[in-house]
Amino acid sequence: MSNSTSSNEKQLRPLEDEHVEEKIAAATSAAGRFGVNEKHLLRKIDFKLVPFLSLLYLLSFLDRVNIGQAKLDGLEDDLNLVGNQYNIALVVFFVGYVITEVPSNILLKKLRPTRFIPMIMVSWGIVMTLMGIVHNFAGLTAARFVLGLTESGLFPGICFYLTMWYRRREANLRISIFFSSATLAGAFGGLLAYGISQMDGLGGRAGWAWIFIIEGLLTLVVGLAAPFLMADFPEESKFLTPDEKAAVIARLKEDQGAAGEAKFSKVHFFNAVKDWRVYCYMLIYIGVAEPLYSLALFVPTIIANLGTFTRPQAMLLSTPPYFLAFFVTLASALYSDRIGHRGYFNVFWMSVAALGYIILLAVDPRKHPAPAYFAVFLAVTGVAPCISGTITWCGNNIGPTLKRATGMGMMFTLGNSGGIVSSLVYFKQDSPRFQRGHAVGLGFACMAILLSLFLTFNLKRENARRDALYGTATLGQDDIVSGKMTQEQLQRWGLEGMSEDEITALGDRHPAFRYIC
């Protein structure tokens, strides 16, 4: 028996040793090149950042577009709005919104996210709540303008903030999840507005007033909690261990290389202003954003004109297109990150949106409500993936940090001016076909398609040019990132006679940088 046991033990030991070696190899592999398990680190960052930031943008978008639901619930009649006064109230929001987007991104970097974002949330939550007590056109217009001012820093700030946490091929999915909360706002906004509108008469207030008050108070409460639930930039975060902080910074350094962090200098600001590609991103973004805002503000009205629907039915029917857009946005972002391309996705999805607008222009919704409703699905679903895709594309290809903050702020400034346009092209007298508004949306969609194609080819050509001149490069090489190069290396990259600060300031213009197309 003992001999048999001994023999069995001898047979088992090699297998045990083999399993131990496999475990050690697996552990070493899991630890990765940065000394931590990268998958675990990414999950930890995701759970800390993405759900709460998505909630913030959901609240932001609800507060921005709930006026469309309030209109269906009698806002125009109760405030005695005449002519185009409702459209003017829409316009002034975006006037306030666009004038502060570049400085707000710079302030975010200076003041830290856990201070800046809660501050603006509390501000617009108070304004949104007080909008429920306005009683005339002047009060509504003033409230909408201040709402735009206070809310303007959230969306561009969070998009910039996320590019400071994730590598370039990881960012689109996260920004898409964050942005998809806007499509959920479109989906649940109708349901929520319908429920709140049942409070009509309570406290002497109309149902539309309670929509503003309840949603404003919700924003205010979340804004007060935000400092305790958010995190600052990686180097200042408290939820990561020192090793994890170092790993996040090292991953970004490897991925962004010369387009990563650099000294805070006005040179980077002016480099963004002088970069023609920034203006291309700006035009692409407004080409996507104008249809987005048009649809968000007027889909309930468009649907109400498809037939003899009651106001509650129109609110509920505006929900399904946004549910579909939510899932399409996430699927598109996942595949875009996987293959490392942005431009072609814009071309495809904006073509879908353009088809939707063409159908809306071609059919009379009273006579053919089914094709018109199908066209709304196409337009909403086509636009949604391109917002986050364009934002990520711009953030992927601009550096260093201050240039990225400035460039993205410029993109948001012009892009969100699309809200001004969208507020001025849908008029009551154009009902039920709204051909003027649909034609403008189609024009902007076509501009986004053409410019996305042009920029994709341009970036491919520039990458090929740099490969031909300098060869391929590993972006994370210390000598490339820091600028501490030997004379031979300086000659290889064509950087002779430049100081370390000048080399760092090159950012995306550094010969070692390669664009994502």
Coordinates of C-alpha atoms in Angstrom, one line a residue:
M1 CA 0.0 0.0 0.0
S2 CA 2.8 2.4 1.0
N3 CA 4.7 1.6 -2.2
S4 CA 1.5 2.3 -4.2
T5 CA 0.9 5.6 -2.5
S6 CA 4.5 6.6 -3.0
S7 CA 4.2 5.7 -6.7
N8 CA 1.0 7.7 -7.0
E9 CA 2.6 10.7 -5.3
K10 CA 5.6 10.6 -7.7
Q11 CA 3.1 10.5 -10.6
L12 CA 1.1 13.4 -9.3
R13 CA 4.0 15.7 -8.5
P14 CA 5.0 16.5 -12.1
L15 CA 1.3 17.4 -12.8
E16 CA 1.2 19.6 -9.7
D17 CA 4.4 21.3 -10.7
E18 CA 3.0 21.8 -14.1
H19 CA -0.1 23.5 -12.8
V20 CA 2.0 25.7 -10.5
E21 CA 4.0 26.8 -13.5
E22 CA 0.9 27.5 -15.5
K23 CA -0.5 29.6 -12.6
I24 CA 2.7 31.6 -12.3
A25 CA 2.7 32.2 -16.1
A26 CA -0.9 33.2 -16.0
A27 CA -0.3 35.6 -13.1
T28 CA 2.7 37.1 -14.8
S29 CA 0.7 37.6 -18.0
A30 CA -2.2 39.1 -16.0
A31 CA 0.2 41.6 -14.4
G32 CA 1.1 42.8 -17.8
R33 CA 3.8 45.2 -18.9
F34 CA 2.7 47.8 -16.4
G35 CA 2.8 45.7 -13.2
V36 CA -1.0 45.5 -12.8
N37 CA -3.8 43.5 -14.4
E38 CA -4.9 45.8 -17.1
K39 CA -8.3 44.2 -17.6
H40 CA -9.0 44.6 -13.9
L41 CA -7.7 48.2 -13.9
L42 CA -9.9 49.1 -16.9
R43 CA -13.0 47.6 -15.2
K44 CA -12.2 49.5 -12.0
I45 CA -11.9 52.8 -14.0
D46 CA -15.1 52.0 -16.0
F47 CA -17.2 51.3 -12.9
K48 CA -16.0 54.4 -11.2
L49 CA -16.3 56.9 -14.1
V50 CA -18.7 55.8 -16.8
P51 CA -22.1 55.0 -15.0
F52 CA -22.1 58.3 -13.0
L53 CA -20.9 60.4 -15.9
S54 CA -23.7 58.9 -18.0
L55 CA -26.2 59.8 -15.4
L56 CA -24.9 63.4 -15.4
Y57 CA -25.3 63.7 -19.1
L58 CA -28.7 62.0 -19.1
L59 CA -29.9 64.7 -16.6
S60 CA -28.2 67.4 -18.7
F61 CA -29.9 66.3 -21.9
L62 CA -33.3 65.9 -20.2
D63 CA -33.1 69.4 -18.9
R64 CA -32.1 70.7 -22.3
V65 CA -34.8 69.2 -24.4
N66 CA -37.7 68.7 -22.0
I67 CA -39.1 72.0 -23.4
G68 CA -40.2 69.9 -26.4
Q69 CA -42.4 67.7 -24.1
A70 CA -43.6 70.8 -22.2
K71 CA -44.7 72.3 -25.5
L72 CA -47.0 69.3 -26.1
D73 CA -48.4 69.7 -22.6
G74 CA -49.6 73.3 -23.1
L75 CA -46.6 75.6 -22.4
E76 CA -47.3 77.7 -25.5
D77 CA -50.9 78.4 -24.6
D78 CA -50.3 79.0 -20.9
L79 CA -47.4 81.5 -21.5
N80 CA -49.3 83.1 -24.4
L81 CA -46.5 82.5 -26.9
V82 CA -47.2 83.8 -30.3
G83 CA -45.5 83.6 -33.7
N84 CA -42.0 82.3 -33.4
Q85 CA -41.5 83.1 -29.7
Y86 CA -41.2 79.4 -28.9
N87 CA -38.3 79.1 -31.4
I88 CA -36.6 82.1 -29.9
A89 CA -36.8 80.5 -26.5
L90 CA -35.0 77.5 -28.1
V91 CA -32.3 79.6 -29.7
V92 CA -31.3 81.6 -26.7
F93 CA -30.3 78.4 -24.9
F94 CA -27.7 77.6 -27.5
V95 CA -26.4 81.2 -27.6
G96 CA -25.6 80.9 -23.9
Y97 CA -24.3 77.3 -24.5
V98 CA -21.7 77.9 -27.1
I99 CA -20.0 81.0 -25.8
T100 CA -18.3 79.3 -22.9
E101 CA -17.2 75.9 -24.2
V102 CA -13.5 76.7 -24.9
P103 CA -12.9 78.4 -21.5
S104 CA -14.9 75.8 -19.7
N105 CA -12.5 73.0 -20.9
I106 CA -9.5 75.0 -19.8
L107 CA -11.2 75.7 -16.4
L108 CA -11.9 72.0 -16.0
K109 CA -8.2 71.3 -16.2
K110 CA -7.3 74.1 -13.8
L111 CA -10.1 73.6 -11.2
R112 CA -10.3 69.8 -11.2
P113 CA -13.4 67.8 -12.3
T114 CA -14.6 67.1 -8.7
R115 CA -15.0 70.9 -8.2
F116 CA -15.9 72.2 -11.6
I117 CA -18.6 69.7 -12.7
P118 CA -20.6 69.7 -9.4
M119 CA -20.5 73.5 -9.4
I120 CA -22.1 73.8 -12.9
M121 CA -24.6 71.0 -12.1
V122 CA -25.9 72.8 -9.0
S123 CA -26.2 76.0 -11.0
W124 CA -28.2 74.6 -13.8
G125 CA -30.3 72.5 -11.5
I126 CA -31.4 75.7 -9.7
V127 CA -32.2 77.4 -13.0
M128 CA -34.1 74.4 -14.3
T129 CA -36.2 74.3 -11.2
L130 CA -37.0 78.0 -11.3
M131 CA -38.1 77.6 -14.9
G132 CA -41.2 76.0 -13.6
I133 CA -42.5 79.3 -12.1
V134 CA -42.1 81.5 -15.2
H135 CA -45.3 83.1 -16.4
N136 CA -44.4 84.8 -19.7
F137 CA -42.2 84.8 -22.7
A138 CA -39.5 87.1 -21.2
G139 CA -39.1 84.8 -18.1
L140 CA -38.9 81.7 -20.3
T141 CA -36.3 83.3 -22.6
A142 CA -34.1 84.6 -19.7
A143 CA -34.2 81.2 -18.0
R144 CA -33.3 79.3 -21.2
F145 CA -30.3 81.6 -21.8
V146 CA -28.9 81.2 -18.2
L147 CA -29.6 77.4 -18.5
G148 CA -27.3 77.3 -21.6
L149 CA -24.6 79.3 -19.8
T150 CA -24.6 77.0 -16.7
E151 CA -24.9 73.7 -18.6
S152 CA -22.4 74.4 -21.3
G153 CA -19.3 73.0 -19.5
L154 CA -20.6 69.5 -18.8
F155 CA -20.6 67.7 -22.2
P156 CA -17.3 69.1 -23.6
G157 CA -15.7 68.8 -20.2
I158 CA -16.5 65.2 -19.7
C159 CA -15.5 64.2 -23.2
F160 CA -12.1 65.8 -22.7
Y161 CA -11.9 64.3 -19.2
L162 CA -12.5 60.7 -20.6
T163 CA -9.6 61.2 -23.2
M164 CA -7.4 61.7 -20.1
W165 CA -8.2 58.2 -18.8
Y166 CA -8.4 55.9 -21.8
R167 CA -6.2 55.0 -24.7
R168 CA -7.2 56.0 -28.1
R169 CA -8.8 52.7 -29.1
E170 CA -10.6 52.4 -25.8
A171 CA -12.2 55.9 -25.8
N172 CA -15.0 55.6 -28.3
L173 CA -16.9 52.9 -26.5
R174 CA -16.7 54.8 -23.2
I175 CA -17.7 58.1 -24.7
S176 CA -20.5 56.3 -26.6
I177 CA -21.9 54.7 -23.4
F178 CA -21.7 58.2 -21.8
F179 CA -23.4 59.8 -24.8
S180 CA -26.0 57.0 -25.2
S181 CA -27.5 58.4 -22.0
A182 CA -28.7 61.2 -24.3
T183 CA -30.6 58.6 -26.4
L184 CA -32.0 57.2 -23.2
A185 CA -33.0 60.7 -22.3
G186 CA -34.9 60.8 -25.6
A187 CA -36.4 57.4 -24.8
F188 CA -37.3 58.0 -21.2
G189 CA -37.9 61.7 -21.5
G190 CA -41.3 61.1 -23.1
L191 CA -42.2 58.5 -20.5
L192 CA -41.0 60.7 -17.6
A193 CA -42.7 63.8 -19.0
Y194 CA -46.0 61.9 -19.5
G195 CA -45.9 60.7 -15.8
I196 CA -45.0 64.1 -14.4
S197 CA -47.6 65.8 -16.5
Q198 CA -50.2 63.9 -14.6
M199 CA -49.5 66.3 -11.7
D200 CA -51.3 69.0 -13.7
G201 CA -53.1 71.3 -11.3
L202 CA -51.1 70.2 -8.2
G203 CA -50.1 73.3 -6.2
G204 CA -51.8 75.5 -8.8
R205 CA -49.1 74.6 -11.4
A206 CA -49.6 73.2 -14.9
G207 CA -48.2 69.8 -15.8
W208 CA -45.5 71.3 -18.0
A209 CA -44.3 73.4 -15.0
W210 CA -43.9 70.3 -12.9
I211 CA -41.8 68.7 -15.7
F212 CA -39.3 71.5 -15.2
I213 CA -39.5 71.6 -11.4
I214 CA -39.1 67.8 -10.8
E215 CA -36.3 67.3 -13.3
G216 CA -34.5 70.4 -12.0
L217 CA -34.6 69.2 -8.4
L218 CA -33.3 65.8 -9.5
T219 CA -30.3 67.5 -11.2
L220 CA -29.7 69.6 -8.1
V221 CA -29.6 66.6 -5.7
V222 CA -27.2 64.7 -8.0
G223 CA -25.0 67.8 -8.3
L224 CA -24.7 68.1 -4.5
A225 CA -23.6 64.4 -4.3
A226 CA -21.2 64.6 -7.3
P227 CA -18.0 65.7 -5.4
F228 CA -18.2 62.5 -3.4
L229 CA -18.9 60.2 -6.4
M230 CA -16.5 61.5 -9.0
A231 CA -12.7 61.2 -9.5
D232 CA -10.2 63.8 -10.7
F233 CA -7.5 63.2 -13.4
P234 CA -5.5 59.9 -13.0
E235 CA -2.5 61.5 -11.2
E236 CA -4.8 63.0 -8.6
S237 CA -7.3 60.2 -8.2
K238 CA -8.0 58.6 -4.8
F239 CA -9.7 55.4 -5.8
L240 CA -6.5 54.0 -7.5
T241 CA -3.5 52.5 -5.7
P242 CA -0.1 54.2 -6.5
D243 CA 0.8 51.2 -8.8
E244 CA -2.5 51.6 -10.6
K245 CA -2.0 55.4 -11.1
A246 CA 1.5 54.7 -12.5
A247 CA 0.0 52.1 -14.8
V248 CA -2.7 54.5 -16.1
I249 CA -0.2 57.2 -16.8
A250 CA 2.2 54.7 -18.5
R251 CA -0.5 53.3 -20.7
L252 CA -1.5 56.8 -21.9
K253 CA 2.1 57.7 -22.4
E254 CA 2.6 54.6 -24.6
D255 CA -0.5 55.2 -26.6
Q256 CA -0.4 59.0 -27.1
G257 CA 3.3 59.5 -27.1
A258 CA 4.2 63.0 -28.2
A259 CA 0.6 64.0 -28.1
G260 CA 0.2 63.4 -24.4
E261 CA 0.8 65.6 -21.4
A262 CA 3.0 68.7 -21.8
K263 CA 3.7 71.9 -19.9
F264 CA 0.8 74.3 -19.7
S265 CA 1.5 76.9 -22.3
K266 CA -0.4 79.4 -24.5
V267 CA 1.5 78.0 -27.4
H268 CA -0.7 74.9 -27.4
F269 CA -3.8 77.1 -27.4
F270 CA -2.6 78.9 -30.5
N271 CA -1.5 75.7 -32.2
A272 CA -5.1 74.5 -31.9
V273 CA -6.5 77.8 -33.4
K274 CA -4.0 77.5 -36.3
D275 CA -4.7 73.8 -37.1
W276 CA -6.9 73.5 -40.1
R277 CA -7.9 69.9 -39.2
V278 CA -9.6 71.3 -36.0
Y279 CA -11.9 73.3 -38.3
C280 CA -12.6 70.2 -40.3
Y281 CA -13.7 68.4 -37.1
M282 CA -15.8 71.5 -36.2
L283 CA -17.7 71.3 -39.5
I284 CA -18.2 67.5 -39.2
Y285 CA -19.5 67.9 -35.7
I286 CA -22.0 70.6 -36.6
G287 CA -23.1 68.4 -39.5
V288 CA -24.0 65.7 -37.0
A289 CA -25.2 68.0 -34.2
E290 CA -27.7 70.0 -36.1
P291 CA -29.8 66.9 -37.0
L292 CA -29.3 65.6 -33.4
Y293 CA -30.8 68.7 -31.9
S294 CA -33.5 69.0 -34.5
L295 CA -34.7 65.5 -33.8
A296 CA -34.4 65.9 -30.0
L297 CA -36.4 69.1 -30.0
F298 CA -39.0 68.3 -32.6
V299 CA -39.5 64.5 -32.8
P300 CA -42.5 64.7 -30.5
T301 CA -44.0 67.4 -32.7
I302 CA -43.2 65.5 -35.9
I303 CA -44.8 62.4 -34.5
A304 CA -47.9 64.3 -33.3
N305 CA -48.5 65.3 -36.9
L306 CA -48.4 61.7 -38.2
G307 CA -52.0 61.2 -37.3
T308 CA -54.7 61.9 -34.8
F309 CA -52.6 61.2 -31.8
T310 CA -53.3 62.7 -28.4
R311 CA -50.4 64.5 -26.7
P312 CA -49.7 61.6 -24.3
Q313 CA -49.6 59.2 -27.3
A314 CA -47.1 61.5 -29.2
M315 CA -44.9 61.6 -26.1
L316 CA -44.9 57.8 -25.8
L317 CA -44.3 57.2 -29.6
S318 CA -41.2 59.3 -29.4
T319 CA -39.5 56.7 -27.2
P320 CA -38.9 53.6 -29.5
P321 CA -36.5 55.3 -32.0
Y322 CA -34.2 56.3 -29.2
F323 CA -34.2 52.8 -27.7
L324 CA -32.9 51.5 -31.1
A325 CA -30.4 54.3 -31.3
F326 CA -29.0 53.4 -27.9
F327 CA -28.1 49.9 -28.9
V328 CA -26.8 50.9 -32.3
T329 CA -24.5 53.5 -30.8
L330 CA -22.9 51.0 -28.4
A331 CA -22.5 48.3 -31.1
S332 CA -20.9 50.8 -33.5
A333 CA -18.5 52.2 -30.9
L334 CA -17.4 48.7 -29.9
Y335 CA -16.6 47.7 -33.5
S336 CA -15.0 51.1 -34.2
D337 CA -12.6 50.7 -31.2
R338 CA -11.8 47.2 -32.2
I339 CA -10.7 48.0 -35.7
G340 CA -9.3 51.5 -34.9
H341 CA -11.3 53.5 -37.5
R342 CA -13.7 56.5 -37.1
G343 CA -14.3 58.2 -40.4
Y344 CA -16.0 55.4 -42.3
F345 CA -18.4 54.9 -39.5
N346 CA -19.5 58.5 -39.8
V347 CA -20.0 58.1 -43.5
F348 CA -22.1 55.0 -43.1
W349 CA -24.3 56.2 -40.3
M350 CA -24.9 59.7 -41.6
S351 CA -25.9 58.1 -44.9
V352 CA -28.6 56.3 -43.0
A353 CA -29.7 59.5 -41.4
A354 CA -29.7 61.2 -44.8
L355 CA -32.0 58.5 -46.1
G356 CA -34.4 59.1 -43.2
Y357 CA -34.5 62.8 -44.1
I358 CA -35.1 62.1 -47.8
I359 CA -38.1 59.9 -46.9
L360 CA -39.5 62.6 -44.6
L361 CA -39.1 65.1 -47.4
A362 CA -40.8 62.8 -49.9
V363 CA -43.9 61.6 -48.1
D364 CA -46.9 63.4 -46.6
P365 CA -47.1 62.1 -43.0
R366 CA -50.9 62.5 -42.9
K367 CA -51.3 60.2 -45.9
H368 CA -48.4 57.9 -45.2
P369 CA -47.7 57.8 -41.5
A370 CA -45.9 54.4 -41.4
P371 CA -43.1 55.4 -43.8
A372 CA -42.7 58.7 -42.1
Y373 CA -42.4 57.1 -38.7
F374 CA -39.9 54.6 -40.2
A375 CA -37.9 57.6 -41.5
V376 CA -37.8 59.0 -37.9
F377 CA -36.2 55.7 -36.8
L378 CA -33.6 56.0 -39.6
A379 CA -32.7 59.6 -38.8
V380 CA -32.4 59.1 -35.1
T381 CA -30.5 55.9 -35.4
G382 CA -28.1 57.3 -38.0
V383 CA -27.2 60.4 -36.2
A384 CA -26.7 58.9 -32.7
P385 CA -23.4 56.9 -33.3
C386 CA -21.8 59.8 -35.1
I387 CA -21.8 62.2 -32.1
S388 CA -19.5 60.1 -29.9
G389 CA -17.6 58.9 -33.0
T390 CA -16.7 62.4 -34.1
I391 CA -15.8 63.5 -30.5
T392 CA -13.5 60.5 -30.1
W393 CA -12.0 61.0 -33.5
C394 CA -11.1 64.6 -32.6
G395 CA -9.8 63.7 -29.2
N396 CA -7.7 60.9 -30.6
N397 CA -5.8 63.1 -33.0
I398 CA -5.1 66.3 -31.2
G399 CA -2.3 66.8 -28.7
P400 CA -0.8 67.7 -26.3
T401 CA -3.3 68.2 -23.5
L402 CA -4.0 71.9 -23.7
K403 CA -4.2 71.8 -27.5
R404 CA -6.7 68.9 -27.2
A405 CA -8.8 70.8 -24.6
T406 CA -8.8 73.9 -26.9
G407 CA -9.5 72.0 -30.1
M408 CA -12.3 70.0 -28.6
G409 CA -13.8 73.1 -27.1
M410 CA -13.7 74.8 -30.5
M411 CA -15.4 71.8 -32.0
F412 CA -18.2 71.8 -29.4
T413 CA -18.6 75.6 -29.8
L414 CA -19.4 75.4 -33.5
G415 CA -21.1 72.0 -33.3
N416 CA -23.5 73.0 -30.6
S417 CA -24.3 76.1 -32.7
G418 CA -26.3 73.5 -34.7
G419 CA -28.8 73.8 -31.9
I420 CA -29.3 77.5 -32.9
V421 CA -29.9 76.4 -36.5
S422 CA -32.2 73.6 -35.6
S423 CA -34.3 76.0 -33.4
L424 CA -34.8 78.3 -36.4
V425 CA -35.8 75.9 -39.2
Y426 CA -38.9 74.2 -37.8
F427 CA -41.8 76.5 -37.8
K428 CA -45.5 76.0 -36.9
Q429 CA -46.6 77.2 -40.3
D430 CA -44.6 74.4 -42.0
S431 CA -46.7 71.7 -40.2
P432 CA -47.3 68.9 -40.9
R433 CA -44.5 68.2 -43.4
F434 CA -41.8 70.6 -42.0
Q435 CA -39.9 70.4 -45.3
R436 CA -37.7 73.4 -44.5
G437 CA -36.4 71.8 -41.3
H438 CA -35.9 68.4 -42.9
A439 CA -34.1 69.9 -45.9
V440 CA -31.7 71.7 -43.6
G441 CA -31.0 68.5 -41.6
L442 CA -30.3 66.7 -44.9
G443 CA -27.9 69.4 -46.0
F444 CA -25.9 69.2 -42.7
A445 CA -25.8 65.4 -42.9
C446 CA -24.4 65.5 -46.4
M447 CA -21.7 67.9 -45.3
A448 CA -20.7 65.6 -42.5
I449 CA -20.5 62.6 -45.0
L450 CA -18.3 64.5 -47.5
L451 CA -15.9 66.0 -44.9
S452 CA -15.6 62.7 -43.1
L453 CA -14.5 61.1 -46.3
F454 CA -12.1 63.9 -47.1
L455 CA -10.5 63.9 -43.6
T456 CA -10.2 60.1 -43.6
F457 CA -8.2 60.1 -46.8
N458 CA -6.1 63.1 -45.7
L459 CA -5.1 61.4 -42.4
K460 CA -4.3 58.1 -44.2
R461 CA -2.1 60.0 -46.7
E462 CA -0.3 61.9 -43.8
N463 CA 0.4 58.7 -41.9
A464 CA 1.8 57.2 -45.1
R465 CA 4.0 60.3 -45.7
R466 CA 5.4 60.1 -42.2
D467 CA 6.1 56.3 -42.5
A468 CA 7.9 57.0 -45.8
L469 CA 10.1 59.8 -44.4
Y470 CA 10.8 58.5 -40.9
G471 CA 9.7 54.8 -40.7
T472 CA 7.4 53.4 -38.1
A473 CA 7.6 54.5 -34.5
T474 CA 6.7 53.2 -31.0
L475 CA 4.8 56.2 -29.6
G476 CA 5.8 55.4 -26.0
Q477 CA 9.5 55.4 -26.5
D478 CA 10.9 57.6 -23.7
D479 CA 13.2 59.5 -26.1
I480 CA 10.2 60.4 -28.3
V481 CA 7.9 61.5 -25.5
S482 CA 10.4 63.4 -23.4
G483 CA 12.4 64.9 -26.2
K484 CA 15.6 63.7 -24.7
M485 CA 17.2 62.4 -27.8
T486 CA 20.7 61.8 -29.0
Q487 CA 22.0 63.7 -32.0
E488 CA 21.4 60.6 -34.2
Q489 CA 17.8 60.4 -33.0
L490 CA 17.2 64.0 -33.6
Q491 CA 18.5 63.6 -37.2
R492 CA 16.3 60.5 -37.7
W493 CA 13.1 62.5 -36.8
G494 CA 14.2 65.7 -38.4
L495 CA 14.3 67.7 -35.1
E496 CA 17.8 69.1 -35.1
G497 CA 18.1 72.5 -33.4
M498 CA 14.9 72.1 -31.4
S499 CA 14.8 72.4 -27.6
E500 CA 13.0 69.8 -25.5
D501 CA 10.0 72.1 -24.9
E502 CA 9.7 72.7 -28.6
I503 CA 9.8 69.0 -29.4
T504 CA 7.1 68.4 -26.7
A505 CA 5.0 71.2 -28.0
L506 CA 4.8 69.5 -31.4
G507 CA 2.1 67.1 -30.1
D508 CA 0.3 65.5 -33.0
R509 CA 2.7 67.2 -35.4
H510 CA 5.6 65.1 -34.1
P511 CA 7.0 62.9 -36.8
A512 CA 6.4 59.8 -34.6
F513 CA 2.7 60.5 -34.1
R514 CA 0.2 58.5 -36.3
Y515 CA -3.4 59.6 -36.7
I516 CA -6.4 57.3 -36.2
C517 CA -8.5 57.5 -39.4

